[in-house]
Short mmCIF file of C-alpha atoms in Angstrom, two decimals:
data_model
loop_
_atom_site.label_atom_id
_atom_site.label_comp_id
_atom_site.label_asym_id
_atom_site.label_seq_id
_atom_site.Cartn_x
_atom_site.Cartn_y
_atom_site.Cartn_z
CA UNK A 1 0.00 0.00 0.00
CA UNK A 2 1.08 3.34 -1.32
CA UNK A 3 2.10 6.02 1.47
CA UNK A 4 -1.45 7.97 -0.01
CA UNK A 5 -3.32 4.99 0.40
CA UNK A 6 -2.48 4.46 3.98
CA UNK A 7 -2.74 8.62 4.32
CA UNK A 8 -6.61 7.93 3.30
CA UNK A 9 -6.75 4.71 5.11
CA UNK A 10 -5.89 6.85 8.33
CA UNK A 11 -8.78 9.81 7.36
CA UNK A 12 -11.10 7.29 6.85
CA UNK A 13 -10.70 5.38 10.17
CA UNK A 14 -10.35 8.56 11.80
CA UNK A 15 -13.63 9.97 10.70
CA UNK A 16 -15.05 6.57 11.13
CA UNK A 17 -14.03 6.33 14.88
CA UNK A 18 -16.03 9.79 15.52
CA UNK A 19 -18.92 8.93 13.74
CA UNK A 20 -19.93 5.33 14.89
CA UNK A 21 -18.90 6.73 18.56
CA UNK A 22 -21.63 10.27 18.29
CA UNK A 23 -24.01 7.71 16.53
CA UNK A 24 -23.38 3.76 16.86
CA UNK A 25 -23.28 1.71 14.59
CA UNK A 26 -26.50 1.39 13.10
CA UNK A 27 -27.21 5.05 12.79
CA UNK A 28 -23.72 6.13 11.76
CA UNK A 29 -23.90 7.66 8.52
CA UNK A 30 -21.05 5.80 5.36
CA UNK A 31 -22.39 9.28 3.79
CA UNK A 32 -20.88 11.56 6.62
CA UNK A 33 -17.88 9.54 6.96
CA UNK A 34 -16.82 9.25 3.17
CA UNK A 35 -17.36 13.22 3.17
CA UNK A 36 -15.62 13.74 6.91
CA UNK A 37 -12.70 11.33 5.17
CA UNK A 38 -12.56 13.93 2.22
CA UNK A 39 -13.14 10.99 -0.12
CA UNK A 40 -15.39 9.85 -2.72
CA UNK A 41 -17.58 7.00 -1.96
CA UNK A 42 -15.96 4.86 -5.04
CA UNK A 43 -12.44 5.71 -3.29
CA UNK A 44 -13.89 3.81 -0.02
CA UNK A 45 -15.26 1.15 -1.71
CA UNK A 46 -11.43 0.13 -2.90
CA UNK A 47 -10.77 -0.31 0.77
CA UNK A 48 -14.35 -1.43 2.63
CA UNK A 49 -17.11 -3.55 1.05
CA UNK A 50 -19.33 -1.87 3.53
CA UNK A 51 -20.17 -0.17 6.51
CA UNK A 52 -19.65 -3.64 8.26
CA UNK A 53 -16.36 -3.89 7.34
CA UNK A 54 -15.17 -0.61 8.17
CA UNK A 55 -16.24 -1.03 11.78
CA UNK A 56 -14.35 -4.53 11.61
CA UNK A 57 -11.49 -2.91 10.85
CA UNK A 58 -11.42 -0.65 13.92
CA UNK A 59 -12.72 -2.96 16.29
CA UNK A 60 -12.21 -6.57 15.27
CA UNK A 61 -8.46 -7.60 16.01
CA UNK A 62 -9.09 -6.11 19.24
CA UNK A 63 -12.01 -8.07 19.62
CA UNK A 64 -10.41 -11.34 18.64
CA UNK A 65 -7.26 -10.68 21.38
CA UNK A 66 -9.42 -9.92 24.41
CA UNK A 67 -12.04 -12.88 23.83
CA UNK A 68 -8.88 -15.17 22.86
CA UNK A 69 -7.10 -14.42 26.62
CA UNK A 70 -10.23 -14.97 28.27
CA UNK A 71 -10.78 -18.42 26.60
CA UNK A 72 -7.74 -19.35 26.90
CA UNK A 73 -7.50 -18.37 30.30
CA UNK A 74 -10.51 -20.72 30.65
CA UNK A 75 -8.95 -23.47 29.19
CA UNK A 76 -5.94 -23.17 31.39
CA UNK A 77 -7.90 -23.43 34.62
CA UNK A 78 -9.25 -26.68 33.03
CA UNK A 79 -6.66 -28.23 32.34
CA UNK A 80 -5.47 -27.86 35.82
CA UNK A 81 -5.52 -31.63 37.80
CA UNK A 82 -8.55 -31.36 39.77
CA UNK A 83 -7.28 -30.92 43.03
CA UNK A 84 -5.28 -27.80 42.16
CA UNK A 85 -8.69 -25.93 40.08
CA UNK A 86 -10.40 -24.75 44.17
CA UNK A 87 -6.88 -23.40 45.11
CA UNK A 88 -6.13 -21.80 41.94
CA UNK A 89 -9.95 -20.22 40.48
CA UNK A 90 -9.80 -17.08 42.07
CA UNK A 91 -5.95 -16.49 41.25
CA UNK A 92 -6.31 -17.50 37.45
CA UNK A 93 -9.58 -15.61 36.89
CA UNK A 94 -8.65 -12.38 38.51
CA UNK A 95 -5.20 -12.30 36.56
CA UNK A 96 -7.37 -12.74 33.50
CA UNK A 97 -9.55 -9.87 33.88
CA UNK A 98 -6.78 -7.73 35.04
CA UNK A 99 -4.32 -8.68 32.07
CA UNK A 100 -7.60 -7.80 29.95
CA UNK A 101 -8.41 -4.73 31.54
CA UNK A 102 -4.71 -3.41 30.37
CA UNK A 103 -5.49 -4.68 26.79
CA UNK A 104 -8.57 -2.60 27.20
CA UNK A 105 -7.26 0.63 28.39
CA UNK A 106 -4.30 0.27 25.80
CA UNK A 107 -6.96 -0.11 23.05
CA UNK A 108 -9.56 2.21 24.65
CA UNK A 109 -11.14 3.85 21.47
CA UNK A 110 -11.87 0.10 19.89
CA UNK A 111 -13.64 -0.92 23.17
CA UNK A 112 -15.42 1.80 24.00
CA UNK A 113 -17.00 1.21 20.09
CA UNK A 114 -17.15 -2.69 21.67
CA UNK A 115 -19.00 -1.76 24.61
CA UNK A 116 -21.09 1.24 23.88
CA UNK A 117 -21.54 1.60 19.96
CA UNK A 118 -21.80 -2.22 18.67
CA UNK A 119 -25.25 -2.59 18.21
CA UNK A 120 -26.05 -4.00 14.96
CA UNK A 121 -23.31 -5.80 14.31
CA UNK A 122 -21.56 -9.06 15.52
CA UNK A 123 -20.02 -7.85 18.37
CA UNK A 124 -23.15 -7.01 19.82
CA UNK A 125 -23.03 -10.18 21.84
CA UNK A 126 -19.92 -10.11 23.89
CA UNK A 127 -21.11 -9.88 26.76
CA UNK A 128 -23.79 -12.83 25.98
CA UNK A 129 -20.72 -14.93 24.98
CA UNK A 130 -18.94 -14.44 27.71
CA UNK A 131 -21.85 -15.49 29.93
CA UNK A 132 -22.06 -18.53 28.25
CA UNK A 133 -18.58 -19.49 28.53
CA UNK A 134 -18.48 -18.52 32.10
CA UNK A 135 -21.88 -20.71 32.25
CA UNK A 136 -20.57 -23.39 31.23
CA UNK A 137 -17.11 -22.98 32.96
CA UNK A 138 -19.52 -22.88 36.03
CA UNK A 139 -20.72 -26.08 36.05
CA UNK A 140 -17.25 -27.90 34.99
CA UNK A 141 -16.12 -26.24 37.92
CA UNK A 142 -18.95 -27.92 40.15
CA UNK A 143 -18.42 -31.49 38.48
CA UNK A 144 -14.83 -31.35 39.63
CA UNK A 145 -16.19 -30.51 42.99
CA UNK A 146 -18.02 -33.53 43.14
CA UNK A 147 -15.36 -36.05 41.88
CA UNK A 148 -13.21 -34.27 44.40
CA UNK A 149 -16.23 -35.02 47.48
CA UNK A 150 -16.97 -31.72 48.00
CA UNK A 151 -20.52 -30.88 45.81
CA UNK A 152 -21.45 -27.91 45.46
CA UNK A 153 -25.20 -27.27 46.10
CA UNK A 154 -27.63 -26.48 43.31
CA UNK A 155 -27.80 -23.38 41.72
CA UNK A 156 -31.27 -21.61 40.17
CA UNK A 157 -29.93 -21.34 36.74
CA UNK A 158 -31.48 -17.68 36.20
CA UNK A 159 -29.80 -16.73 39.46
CA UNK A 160 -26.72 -17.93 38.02
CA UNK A 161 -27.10 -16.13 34.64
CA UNK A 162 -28.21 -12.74 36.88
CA UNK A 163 -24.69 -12.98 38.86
CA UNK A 164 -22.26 -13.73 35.86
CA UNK A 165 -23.69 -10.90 33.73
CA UNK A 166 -23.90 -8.30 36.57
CA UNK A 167 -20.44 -9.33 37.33
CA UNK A 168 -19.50 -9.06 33.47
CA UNK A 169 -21.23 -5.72 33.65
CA UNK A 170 -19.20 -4.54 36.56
CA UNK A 171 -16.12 -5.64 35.06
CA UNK A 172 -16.94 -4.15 31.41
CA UNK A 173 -18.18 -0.02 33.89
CA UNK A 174 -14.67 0.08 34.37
CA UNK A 175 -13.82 0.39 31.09
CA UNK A 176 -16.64 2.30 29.82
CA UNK A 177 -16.08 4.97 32.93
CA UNK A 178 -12.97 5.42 31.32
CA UNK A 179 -11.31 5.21 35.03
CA UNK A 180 -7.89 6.53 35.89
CA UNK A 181 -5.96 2.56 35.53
CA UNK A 182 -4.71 3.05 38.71
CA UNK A 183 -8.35 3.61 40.27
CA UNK A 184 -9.73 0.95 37.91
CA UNK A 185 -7.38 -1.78 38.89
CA UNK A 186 -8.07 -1.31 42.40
CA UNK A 187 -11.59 -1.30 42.06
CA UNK A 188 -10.79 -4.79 40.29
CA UNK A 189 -9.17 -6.38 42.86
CA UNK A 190 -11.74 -5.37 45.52
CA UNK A 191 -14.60 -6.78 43.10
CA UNK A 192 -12.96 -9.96 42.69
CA UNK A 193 -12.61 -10.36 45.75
CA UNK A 194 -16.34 -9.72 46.61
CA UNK A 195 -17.24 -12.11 43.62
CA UNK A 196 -14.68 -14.62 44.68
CA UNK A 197 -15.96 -14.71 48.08
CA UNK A 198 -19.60 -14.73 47.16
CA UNK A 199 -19.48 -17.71 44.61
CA UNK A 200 -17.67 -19.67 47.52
CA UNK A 201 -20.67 -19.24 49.55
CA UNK A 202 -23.06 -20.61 46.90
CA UNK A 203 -20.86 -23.26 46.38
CA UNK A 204 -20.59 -23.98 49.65
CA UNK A 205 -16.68 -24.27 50.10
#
C-alpha cells in the first residue's frame, strides 16, 4: 500500500471512529464519513465492502485478542488436575480480567465502540458470549467438585445467569467509565474479591 493509500486509510478510520462513537453503529452515517474522510464513496469502496467492514477494521483484532485471553485463560484453569482448580480459580480468573483490563485501556477507542456503539453488528453479543462461557465454565467447575467429594449445592440457573452478567457488567463499567488505571485496577481487585468470596458461599466451600 502506497504512502497515499495508507494517508486515506488513516482519514477514513479517523472519521469513522467519531462517527460510529456520536451515533453507533446502526445510525452512523457511510455518507458523513466518506465526506468527513474527504473521499469519494468509489475511493472507499477500494478499501471497505461496507459499513460492516469498516467497523471490523477498527474494532475486530481487538475483539479477537481480548475474547482469545479470556478463553484461553478458561482453558488453562481446566486443564489444571482437579485438586489444584479450588486453590487456583480465584488467582487465574482475577489475573485474567486484570491482564484484559490493560489490553482494554491500551486499546480504549476500539472498546469503547465494543461496549457502547456495537449494536447492529456481531459484536453485539460479547457480553452474551462471555456469559455462556463462564456458564458453562460454572458447572465444569462444580463437576470437579463432586469427583473431588466436595458438591457444590444447586444453583437456580437464572440466578446464576443474573450474577455472571452483573459481574461481566461490573467488570466491562470500568472500562466504559474510562477510570484513571490506577483507580480501575483497584476497584478490580476489591470486586474480585467480593465475587470470589460470594461464589464460595453458593458453592458452599
Amino acid at each position: 500500500m502506497s504512502k497515499i493509500e495508507q494517508t486515506t486509510l488513516k482519514r477514513i478510520h479517523k472519521a469513522a471512529k467519531v462517527e460510529f462513537m456520536e451515533k453507533g453503529f446502526k445510525t452512523a452515517s457511510l455518507r458523513n464519513i466518506v465526506k468527513t474522510a474527504g473521499v469519494t464513496t468509489g475511493a472507499f469502496y477500494g478499501y471497505y465492502g461496507s459499513k460492516e467492514e469498516l467497523f471490523e477494521a477498527l474494532v475486530g483484532e481487538q475483539y479477537e485478542t481480548f475474547m482469545g485471553a479470556y478463553k484461553n485463560a478458561m482453558r488453562k484453569f481446566a486443564n489444571l488436575p482437579p485438586e489444584q482448580q479450588p486453590e487456583n480459580m480465584s488467582t487465574i480468573s482475577y489475573q485474567c480480567m486484570h491482564d484484559m483490563l490493560l489490553y482494554a485501556y491500551d486499546n480504549l477507542d476500539a472498546f469503547k465502540l465494543l461496549l457502547c456503539r456495537a449494536d447492529g453488528t456481531r459484536f453485539a453479543g460479547m457480553l452474551d458470549e462471555m456469559v455462556t462461557i463462564e456458564v458453562k465454565g460454572t458447572h465444569d467447575f462444580q463437576d470437579v467438585l463432586t469427583s473431588l467429594g466436595r458438591p457444590s449445592p444447586y444453583i437456580d440457573p437464572q440466578l446464576e445467569h443474573i450474577l455472571i452478567t452483573g459481574m461481566f457488567n461490573a467488570y466491562f463499567e470500568l472500562i466504559i467509565h474510562e477510570m484513571p488505571l490506577a483507580k480501575a485496577e483497584n476497584y478490580l481487585a476489591e470486586m474480585w474479591d467480593f465475587y470470589s468470596a460470594g461464589w464460595s458461599k453458593i458453592m458452599g466451600q
